[in-house]
Amino acid sequence: MLKKGGERKEVLRALGEVFRAHGYEGASLTLITEATGLGKGSLYHLFPGGKEQMAGEVLAEIDGWFEVNIYAPLREADDPARAIAAMIAGVDQYFHSGDRICLVGLVALGAARDTFAESVDSYFARWQHALAQLLRRSGLSKSQAQRRAEDALLTIQGALVLARARNDAGIFRRALTELTKRLLAPSD
Amino acid sequence: MLKKGGERKEVLRALGEVFRAHGYEGASLTLITEATGLGKGSLYHLFPGGKEQMAGEVLAEIDGWFEVNIYAPLREADDPARAIAAMIAGVDQYFHSGDRICLVGLVALGAARDTFAESVDSYFARWQHALAQLLRRSGLSKSQAQRRAEDALLTIQGALVLARARNDAGIFRRALTELTKRLLAPSD
DNA sequence: GAGAGATTGTACCGATCGGTACAGAGAGTC
DNA sequence: GACTCTCTGTACCGATCGGTACAATCTCTC
């Protein structure tokens, strides 16, 4: 039955939801077998490295999604307004308008941070870089562009945290609207 | 030896750091005994409700600190610029300029969210309300004030997440500076 | 359909989990 | 110094943790 990639992706998706819901340490093997429908035998056959490999691959999968759907379009765009609107739309879609959490952020806050430090840093660094480059092309200075890109990332993370904390997805939507305006504002 | 309050505070402080470092589920009794220097006997004598009570009291302690040092000054202030500067300074101090995490945010993201939902919501709601009231007094409309207060909270949370993720406390400091400007900007 | 290799369920491992029981130490009172 | 009540160290509980071992099963190839 040689995993053709499609099945493994499906398992990774389920794994992602478990990690999102319970964190890295909270995602027990029992929860994982329930969420994936796979017994321990299959799980350790698929991921000989255990939980750490599972989480690592989930993070890589997320990274890949953002690379394709967010970073690359940002890099290739020539119309800043359209590119930013597309990024915001992509982010809104990915995070289910605030109902879904950012697993990368969650891992960053947890005790497992050090284990996945490189993935976590790279995820944000590449995002910031791609966005800053676009902003530069739109006429901002290098430092301005970097600062605004940083602001964008932190706004998204903060909005996800606050939306979750207050159980109000509207916070996320409002933050994205406001963020779009800030990103497109003239140099100050 | 009747805990005179002072000692319990000291224990709560240590507990807070354990929860911050390992999350609610990750903070094992072993870690807790090490961090507090208290055996299980003492721990369960002090907190018959176990881990849940410990975390609950830690959250209440944090809430109390913000009530006294952040919310109340905000409510009583008449000079918005000074009050906002004081709030930012207090936040910077509390979070050790970005080295320390927000336990309330961490709990909100984790599986224990539901257990402490009320504390978490109240912490942010009262902060937002106190800040929005101040902004109203400075001339902003009700919705403007609420929106800006929401932006402030989310910026702080996001900055903490991103600073941790990228291991760069500068992110937090820059965000606070920028936030001060945004809060004090004329109505837009 | 026999053989090979991939895949799986189940039993099991030692360690650790949160929590309880309780005897005894410690401190204050008379 | 005996009594009382607070406090604490230790042993122990059943459950669950992440992980391993392995025989049985499935699927494909020839």
Short mmCIF file of C-alpha atoms (C1' of nucleotides) in Angstrom, two decimals:
data_model
loop_
_atom_site.label_atom_id
_atom_site.label_comp_id
_atom_site.label_asym_id
_atom_site.label_seq_id
_atom_site.Cartn_x
_atom_site.Cartn_y
_atom_site.Cartn_z
CA MET A 1 0.00 0.00 0.00
CA LEU A 2 3.11 2.17 -0.21
CA LYS A 3 2.06 5.60 1.05
CA LYS A 4 1.78 7.57 -2.15
CA GLY A 5 2.19 10.85 -0.35
CA GLY A 6 -1.49 11.58 -0.35
CA GLU A 7 -2.15 9.39 2.62
CA ARG A 8 0.77 10.71 4.60
CA LYS A 9 -0.51 14.21 3.95
CA GLU A 10 -3.84 13.23 5.38
CA VAL A 11 -2.15 11.83 8.49
CA LEU A 12 -0.12 15.01 8.86
CA ARG A 13 -3.25 17.08 8.63
CA ALA A 14 -4.85 15.11 11.46
CA LEU A 15 -1.64 15.33 13.46
CA GLY A 16 -1.60 19.07 12.99
CA GLU A 17 -5.05 19.41 14.46
CA VAL A 18 -4.10 17.33 17.50
CA PHE A 19 -0.99 19.41 18.14
CA ARG A 20 -2.99 22.58 17.68
CA ALA A 21 -5.60 21.44 20.16
CA HIS A 22 -3.29 20.03 22.82
CA GLY A 23 0.17 21.40 22.19
CA TYR A 24 3.26 19.29 21.64
CA GLU A 25 3.50 17.77 25.10
CA GLY A 26 -0.25 17.52 25.50
CA ALA A 27 -0.72 15.50 22.33
CA SER A 28 -0.55 12.01 23.80
CA LEU A 29 -0.12 8.90 21.71
CA THR A 30 -3.68 7.96 22.65
CA LEU A 31 -5.05 11.23 21.28
CA ILE A 32 -2.92 10.81 18.21
CA THR A 33 -4.12 7.30 17.46
CA GLU A 34 -7.71 8.47 17.86
CA ALA A 35 -7.26 11.48 15.60
CA THR A 36 -5.41 9.62 12.88
CA GLY A 37 -7.19 6.28 13.15
CA LEU A 38 -3.76 4.69 13.15
CA GLY A 39 -2.52 2.25 15.79
CA LYS A 40 0.85 2.59 17.42
CA GLY A 41 2.27 0.03 15.05
CA SER A 42 1.38 2.10 12.01
CA LEU A 43 2.34 5.34 13.66
CA TYR A 44 5.84 4.19 14.51
CA HIS A 45 6.19 2.55 11.14
CA LEU A 46 5.33 5.87 9.48
CA PHE A 47 7.30 7.98 11.95
CA PRO A 48 10.17 5.95 13.42
CA GLY A 49 11.31 9.10 15.17
CA GLY A 50 8.17 9.20 17.27
CA LYS A 51 6.40 12.33 18.37
CA GLU A 52 9.31 14.56 17.58
CA GLN A 53 9.35 13.44 13.97
CA MET A 54 5.60 13.80 13.75
CA ALA A 55 5.70 17.38 14.99
CA GLY A 56 8.71 18.13 12.82
CA GLU A 57 6.93 16.95 9.70
CA VAL A 58 3.78 18.81 10.62
CA LEU A 59 5.80 22.00 10.96
CA ALA A 60 7.49 21.30 7.64
CA GLU A 61 4.11 20.77 6.03
CA ILE A 62 2.86 24.09 7.39
CA ASP A 63 6.04 25.75 6.22
CA GLY A 64 5.49 24.29 2.77
CA TRP A 65 1.95 25.59 2.61
CA PHE A 66 3.06 29.10 3.48
CA GLU A 67 5.97 28.91 1.09
CA VAL A 68 3.67 28.10 -1.81
CA ASN A 69 0.63 30.14 -0.88
CA ILE A 70 2.11 33.14 0.87
CA TYR A 71 5.86 33.67 0.54
CA ALA A 72 6.29 32.83 -3.15
CA PRO A 73 3.39 35.02 -4.33
CA LEU A 74 4.80 37.83 -2.20
CA ARG A 75 8.22 37.45 -3.83
CA GLU A 76 6.88 37.29 -7.36
CA ALA A 77 4.33 40.07 -7.09
CA ASP A 78 4.76 43.44 -8.74
CA ASP A 79 1.56 45.09 -7.55
CA PRO A 80 1.98 45.63 -3.78
CA ALA A 81 -1.67 46.35 -3.09
CA ARG A 82 -2.84 43.19 -4.81
CA ALA A 83 -0.09 41.12 -3.25
CA ILE A 84 -0.89 42.30 0.24
CA ALA A 85 -4.59 41.73 -0.28
CA ALA A 86 -3.78 38.22 -1.48
CA MET A 87 -1.59 37.57 1.55
CA ILE A 88 -4.28 38.75 3.92
CA ALA A 89 -6.85 36.62 2.14
CA GLY A 90 -4.57 33.61 2.35
CA VAL A 91 -3.94 34.16 6.04
CA ASP A 92 -7.63 34.61 6.71
CA GLN A 93 -8.33 31.37 4.91
CA TYR A 94 -5.58 29.42 6.62
CA PHE A 95 -6.57 30.48 10.11
CA HIS A 96 -10.28 30.00 9.42
CA SER A 97 -10.92 33.68 10.12
CA GLY A 98 -9.52 33.38 13.62
CA ASP A 99 -10.94 30.03 14.67
CA ARG A 100 -7.71 28.20 14.05
CA ILE A 101 -4.54 28.70 16.00
CA CYS A 102 -1.01 29.15 14.70
CA LEU A 103 0.83 25.97 15.59
CA VAL A 104 4.18 27.61 14.98
CA GLY A 105 3.37 30.29 17.52
CA LEU A 106 2.09 27.72 19.98
CA VAL A 107 5.27 25.68 19.70
CA ALA A 108 7.33 28.85 20.11
CA LEU A 109 5.66 29.55 23.44
CA GLY A 110 5.94 26.01 24.75
CA ALA A 111 8.71 23.98 26.27
CA ALA A 112 9.37 22.29 22.93
CA ARG A 113 10.55 25.59 21.50
CA ASP A 114 14.22 24.66 21.56
CA THR A 115 13.64 21.38 19.76
CA PHE A 116 12.01 23.16 16.84
CA ALA A 117 13.76 26.50 17.15
CA GLU A 118 15.14 26.42 13.63
CA SER A 119 11.81 25.63 11.95
CA VAL A 120 10.05 28.25 14.01
CA ASP A 121 12.59 30.95 13.30
CA SER A 122 12.76 30.15 9.62
CA TYR A 123 8.98 30.26 9.25
CA PHE A 124 8.79 33.81 10.52
CA ALA A 125 12.09 34.99 9.06
CA ARG A 126 11.19 33.99 5.53
CA TRP A 127 7.76 35.48 5.83
CA GLN A 128 9.12 38.75 7.10
CA HIS A 129 11.80 38.82 4.43
CA ALA A 130 9.39 38.17 1.56
CA LEU A 131 6.98 40.80 2.81
CA ALA A 132 9.71 43.36 3.49
CA GLN A 133 11.10 42.90 -0.02
CA LEU A 134 7.69 43.61 -1.46
CA LEU A 135 7.29 46.70 0.67
CA ARG A 136 10.69 47.92 -0.45
CA ARG A 137 9.60 47.58 -4.05
CA SER A 138 6.58 49.70 -3.18
CA GLY A 139 8.91 52.52 -2.18
CA LEU A 140 9.59 52.03 1.52
CA SER A 141 13.07 52.29 2.96
CA LYS A 142 14.76 49.10 4.03
CA SER A 143 14.28 49.68 7.72
CA GLN A 144 10.71 50.88 7.22
CA ALA A 145 9.91 47.81 5.19
CA GLN A 146 11.42 45.48 7.75
CA ARG A 147 9.63 47.18 10.58
CA ARG A 148 6.29 47.02 8.83
CA ALA A 149 6.71 43.38 7.94
CA GLU A 150 7.55 42.65 11.56
CA ASP A 151 4.44 44.53 12.58
CA ALA A 152 2.36 42.44 10.20
CA LEU A 153 3.58 39.14 11.61
CA LEU A 154 3.15 40.20 15.18
CA THR A 155 -0.31 41.56 14.52
CA ILE A 156 -1.42 38.27 13.05
CA GLN A 157 -0.01 36.30 15.98
CA GLY A 158 -1.46 38.67 18.53
CA ALA A 159 -4.85 38.64 16.88
CA LEU A 160 -4.91 34.85 16.98
CA VAL A 161 -4.02 34.82 20.66
CA LEU A 162 -6.54 37.48 21.62
CA ALA A 163 -9.29 36.01 19.46
CA ARG A 164 -8.78 32.69 21.20
CA ALA A 165 -8.51 34.21 24.65
CA ARG A 166 -11.69 36.22 24.30
CA ASN A 167 -13.42 33.67 22.10
CA ASP A 168 -14.19 36.34 19.55
CA ALA A 169 -13.12 35.69 15.98
CA GLY A 170 -14.14 39.25 15.12
CA ILE A 171 -10.90 40.39 16.71
CA PHE A 172 -8.98 38.53 14.05
CA ARG A 173 -11.03 39.89 11.18
CA ARG A 174 -10.77 43.46 12.41
CA ALA A 175 -7.03 43.09 12.91
CA LEU A 176 -6.55 41.89 9.35
CA THR A 177 -8.55 44.81 7.95
CA GLU A 178 -6.59 47.29 9.99
CA LEU A 179 -3.32 45.58 9.08
CA THR A 180 -4.04 45.88 5.37
CA LYS A 181 -4.45 49.62 5.80
CA ARG A 182 -1.25 49.96 7.78
CA LEU A 183 0.77 47.97 5.29
CA LEU A 184 -0.43 50.08 2.37
CA ALA A 185 -0.13 53.43 4.13
CA PRO A 186 2.38 55.91 2.69
CA SER A 187 5.83 56.06 4.25
CA ASP A 188 5.77 57.90 7.57
CA MET B 1 4.17 28.54 60.72
CA LEU B 2 0.85 29.83 59.39
CA LYS B 3 1.54 31.22 55.95
CA LYS B 4 1.36 34.93 56.52
CA GLY B 5 0.60 35.61 52.88
CA GLY B 6 4.13 36.59 52.09
CA GLU B 7 5.26 33.01 51.84
CA ARG B 8 2.33 31.97 49.72
CA LYS B 9 3.11 34.83 47.37
CA GLU B 10 6.62 33.54 47.02
CA VAL B 11 5.31 30.08 46.19
CA LEU B 12 2.90 31.54 43.64
CA ARG B 13 5.75 33.42 42.02
CA ALA B 14 7.73 30.21 41.61
CA LEU B 15 4.64 28.41 40.35
CA GLY B 16 4.11 31.14 37.80
CA GLU B 17 7.56 30.66 36.39
CA VAL B 18 7.04 26.90 36.09
CA PHE B 19 3.74 27.36 34.28
CA ARG B 20 5.30 29.96 32.04
CA ALA B 21 8.17 27.66 31.14
CA HIS B 22 6.21 24.45 30.66
CA GLY B 23 2.57 25.36 30.21
CA TYR B 24 -0.24 24.06 32.38
CA GLU B 25 -0.10 20.41 31.33
CA GLY B 26 3.69 20.44 31.04
CA ALA B 27 4.20 21.64 34.59
CA SER B 28 4.57 18.29 36.33
CA LEU B 29 4.44 17.87 40.08
CA THR B 30 8.12 17.00 39.97
CA LEU B 31 9.00 20.29 38.27
CA ILE B 32 6.76 22.11 40.69
CA THR B 33 8.36 20.59 43.77
CA GLU B 34 11.77 21.48 42.40
CA ALA B 35 10.83 25.06 41.57
CA THR B 36 9.08 25.72 44.86
CA GLY B 37 11.27 23.64 47.12
CA LEU B 38 8.08 22.17 48.57
CA GLY B 39 7.32 18.46 48.79
CA LYS B 40 4.04 17.01 47.70
CA GLY B 41 2.82 17.05 51.27
CA SER B 42 3.27 20.78 51.58
CA LEU B 43 1.99 21.45 48.11
CA TYR B 44 -1.28 19.65 48.67
CA HIS B 45 -1.60 21.15 52.10
CA LEU B 46 -1.27 24.62 50.59
CA PHE B 47 -3.35 23.82 47.51
CA PRO B 48 -5.86 21.05 48.27
CA GLY B 49 -7.30 21.58 44.81
CA GLY B 50 -4.07 20.41 43.21
CA LYS B 51 -2.65 21.77 39.99
CA GLU B 52 -5.87 23.41 38.97
CA GLN B 53 -5.98 25.47 42.14
CA MET B 54 -2.31 26.35 41.76
CA ALA B 55 -2.80 27.64 38.25
CA GLY B 56 -5.99 29.40 39.24
CA GLU B 57 -4.27 31.26 42.03
CA VAL B 58 -1.33 32.13 39.83
CA LEU B 59 -3.70 33.63 37.29
CA ALA B 60 -5.50 35.52 40.05
CA GLU B 61 -2.18 36.84 41.29
CA ILE B 62 -1.26 38.06 37.81
CA ASP B 63 -4.69 39.60 37.48
CA GLY B 64 -4.16 41.40 40.76
CA TRP B 65 -0.82 42.77 39.67
CA PHE B 66 -2.30 44.19 36.48
CA GLU B 67 -5.30 45.54 38.34
CA VAL B 68 -3.08 47.53 40.67
CA ASN B 69 -0.27 48.48 38.34
CA ILE B 70 -2.00 48.86 34.99
CA TYR B 71 -5.80 48.99 35.03
CA ALA B 72 -6.35 51.23 38.05
CA PRO B 73 -3.80 53.89 36.97
CA LEU B 74 -5.42 53.85 33.53
CA ARG B 75 -8.85 54.45 35.05
CA GLU B 76 -7.71 57.20 37.34
CA ALA B 77 -5.50 59.05 34.90
CA ASP B 78 -6.44 62.38 33.42
CA ASP B 79 -3.41 62.91 31.20
CA PRO B 80 -3.68 60.32 28.39
CA ALA B 81 -0.11 60.70 27.19
CA ARG B 82 1.33 60.16 30.64
CA ALA B 83 -1.05 57.32 31.40
CA ILE B 84 -0.19 55.50 28.20
CA ALA B 85 3.51 55.98 28.76
CA ALA B 86 3.08 54.59 32.26
CA MET B 87 1.16 51.59 30.95
CA ILE B 88 3.80 50.86 28.36
CA ALA B 89 6.52 51.18 30.98
CA GLY B 90 4.64 48.83 33.30
CA VAL B 91 4.16 46.29 30.53
CA ASP B 92 7.80 46.50 29.57
CA GLN B 93 8.80 45.93 33.15
CA TYR B 94 6.40 43.06 33.73
CA PHE B 95 7.45 41.17 30.62
CA HIS B 96 11.12 41.84 31.19
CA SER B 97 11.37 43.71 27.90
CA GLY B 98 10.22 40.67 25.97
CA ASP B 99 12.11 37.91 27.78
CA ARG B 100 9.09 36.85 29.76
CA ILE B 101 5.99 35.28 28.33
CA CYS B 102 2.36 36.13 29.02
CA LEU B 103 0.98 33.21 31.00
CA VAL B 104 -2.58 34.29 30.32
CA GLY B 105 -1.95 34.15 26.59
CA LEU B 106 -0.22 30.80 26.91
CA VAL B 107 -3.14 29.33 28.84
CA ALA B 108 -5.54 30.76 26.28
CA LEU B 109 -3.79 28.86 23.49
CA GLY B 110 -3.55 25.58 25.38
CA ALA B 111 -5.98 22.79 26.14
CA ALA B 112 -6.60 24.21 29.62
CA ARG B 113 -8.26 27.24 28.07
CA ASP B 114 -11.77 26.16 28.95
CA THR B 115 -10.89 25.54 32.59
CA PHE B 116 -9.67 29.10 33.01
CA ALA B 117 -11.80 30.75 30.34
CA GLU B 118 -13.36 33.23 32.72
CA SER B 119 -10.08 34.44 34.23
CA VAL B 120 -8.52 34.73 30.80
CA ASP B 121 -11.41 36.66 29.32
CA SER B 122 -11.69 38.96 32.31
CA TYR B 123 -7.98 39.78 32.25
CA PHE B 124 -8.15 41.07 28.69
CA ALA B 125 -11.65 42.52 28.90
CA ARG B 126 -10.86 44.71 31.89
CA TRP B 127 -7.60 45.85 30.36
CA GLN B 128 -9.30 46.78 27.11
CA HIS B 129 -12.09 48.55 28.92
CA ALA B 130 -9.80 50.62 31.12
CA LEU B 131 -7.66 51.61 28.16
CA ALA B 132 -10.64 52.38 25.93
CA GLN B 133 -12.15 54.61 28.60
CA LEU B 134 -8.94 56.57 28.79
CA LEU B 135 -8.81 56.94 25.03
CA ARG B 136 -12.40 58.16 25.00
CA ARG B 137 -11.48 60.82 27.52
CA SER B 138 -8.71 61.86 25.15
CA GLY B 139 -11.30 62.58 22.49
CA LEU B 140 -11.70 59.37 20.52
CA SER B 141 -15.10 57.99 19.60
CA LYS B 142 -16.32 54.96 21.46
CA SER B 143 -15.70 52.55 18.62
CA GLN B 144 -12.33 54.14 17.81
CA ALA B 145 -11.28 53.84 21.43
CA GLN B 146 -12.34 50.23 21.67
CA ARG B 147 -10.64 49.36 18.45
CA ARG B 148 -7.40 51.00 19.49
CA ALA B 149 -7.43 49.35 22.89
CA GLU B 150 -7.96 46.00 21.18
CA ASP B 151 -5.04 46.79 18.91
CA ALA B 152 -2.86 47.54 21.91
CA LEU B 153 -3.58 44.23 23.62
CA LEU B 154 -3.09 42.22 20.48
CA THR B 155 0.14 44.01 19.66
CA ILE B 156 1.56 43.18 23.06
CA GLN B 157 0.57 39.54 22.78
CA GLY B 158 1.87 39.24 19.25
CA ALA B 159 5.13 40.91 20.13
CA LEU B 160 5.66 38.45 22.97
CA VAL B 161 5.00 35.50 20.68
CA LEU B 162 7.22 36.76 17.89
CA ALA B 163 10.01 37.83 20.23
CA ARG B 164 10.00 34.34 21.70
CA ALA B 165 9.76 32.62 18.35
CA ARG B 166 12.62 34.56 16.84
CA ASN B 167 14.52 34.83 20.11
CA ASP B 168 14.81 38.57 19.64
CA ALA B 169 13.63 40.75 22.49
CA GLY B 170 14.17 43.78 20.24
CA ILE B 171 10.90 42.90 18.54
CA PHE B 172 9.07 43.53 21.79
CA ARG B 173 10.77 46.83 22.46
CA ARG B 174 10.15 48.10 18.94
CA ALA B 175 6.52 47.04 19.13
CA LEU B 176 5.98 48.96 22.36
CA THR B 177 7.51 52.10 20.90
CA GLU B 178 5.38 51.87 17.81
CA LEU B 179 2.31 51.10 19.87
CA THR B 180 2.77 54.21 21.99
CA LYS B 181 2.75 56.28 18.84
CA ARG B 182 -0.36 54.60 17.47
CA LEU B 183 -2.25 55.01 20.73
CA LEU B 184 -1.50 58.70 20.90
CA ALA B 185 -2.11 59.45 17.23
CA PRO B 186 -5.00 61.80 16.40
CA SER B 187 -8.32 60.24 15.49
CA ASP B 188 -8.25 58.88 11.95
"C1'" DG C 1 -0.41 -19.41 -5.04
"C1'" DA C 2 4.10 -18.85 -3.18
"C1'" DG C 3 7.23 -15.63 -1.59
"C1'" DA C 4 8.60 -10.94 -0.18
"C1'" DG C 5 7.93 -6.76 1.84
"C1'" DA C 6 4.99 -3.38 3.67
"C1'" DT C 7 1.68 -2.61 7.18
"C1'" DT C 8 -0.83 -3.43 11.36
"C1'" DG C 9 -2.91 -4.75 16.24
"C1'" DT C 10 -1.65 -6.15 20.57
"C1'" DA C 11 0.91 -7.05 24.47
"C1'" DC C 12 4.22 -5.21 27.00
"C1'" DC C 13 8.12 -2.12 28.91
"C1'" DG C 14 9.99 1.10 32.55
"C1'" DA C 15 9.08 5.76 33.77
"C1'" DT C 16 6.30 9.21 35.14
"C1'" DC C 17 1.84 11.25 35.73
"C1'" DG C 18 -1.48 13.68 39.40
"C1'" DG C 19 -3.06 12.57 43.65
"C1'" DT C 20 -3.70 10.27 48.48
"C1'" DA C 21 -2.50 8.44 53.11
"C1'" DC C 22 -0.32 9.05 57.03
"C1'" DA C 23 3.15 9.06 60.50
"C1'" DG C 24 5.94 12.14 62.48
"C1'" DA C 25 8.34 16.64 62.93
"C1'" DG C 26 7.83 21.40 64.29
"C1'" DA C 27 5.96 25.33 66.67
"C1'" DG C 28 2.85 27.74 69.92
"C1'" DT C 29 0.05 27.59 74.22
"C1'" DC C 30 -0.96 26.63 78.76
"C1'" DG D 1 6.53 19.01 79.41
"C1'" DA D 2 2.15 17.63 77.55
"C1'" DC D 3 -1.34 18.94 74.28
"C1'" DT D 4 -2.76 20.83 69.86
"C1'" DC D 5 -2.61 22.00 65.40
"C1'" DT D 6 0.11 23.12 61.38
"C1'" DC D 7 3.14 21.47 58.28
"C1'" DT D 8 6.04 18.10 55.63
"C1'" DG D 9 8.68 13.76 53.78
"C1'" DT D 10 7.84 9.40 52.17
"C1'" DA D 11 5.63 5.55 50.51
"C1'" DC D 12 2.25 4.31 47.71
"C1'" DC D 13 -1.87 4.31 44.34
"C1'" DG D 14 -3.91 3.35 39.64
"C1'" DA D 15 -3.55 5.48 35.26
"C1'" DT D 16 -1.15 6.97 31.58
"C1'" DC D 17 3.03 8.38 29.36
"C1'" DG D 18 6.23 7.53 24.96
"C1'" DG D 19 8.19 3.79 22.98
"C1'" DT D 20 9.42 -1.29 21.61
"C1'" DA D 21 8.77 -6.11 20.09
"C1'" DC D 22 6.81 -9.07 17.26
"C1'" DA D 23 3.64 -12.12 15.21
"C1'" DA D 24 -0.10 -11.81 12.17
"C1'" DT D 25 -1.99 -9.89 8.14
"C1'" DC D 26 -2.30 -7.61 3.98
"C1'" DT D 27 -0.79 -6.45 -0.87
"C1'" DC D 28 1.86 -6.78 -4.56
"C1'" DT D 29 4.95 -9.38 -7.87
"C1'" DC D 30 6.07 -13.18 -10.37
#
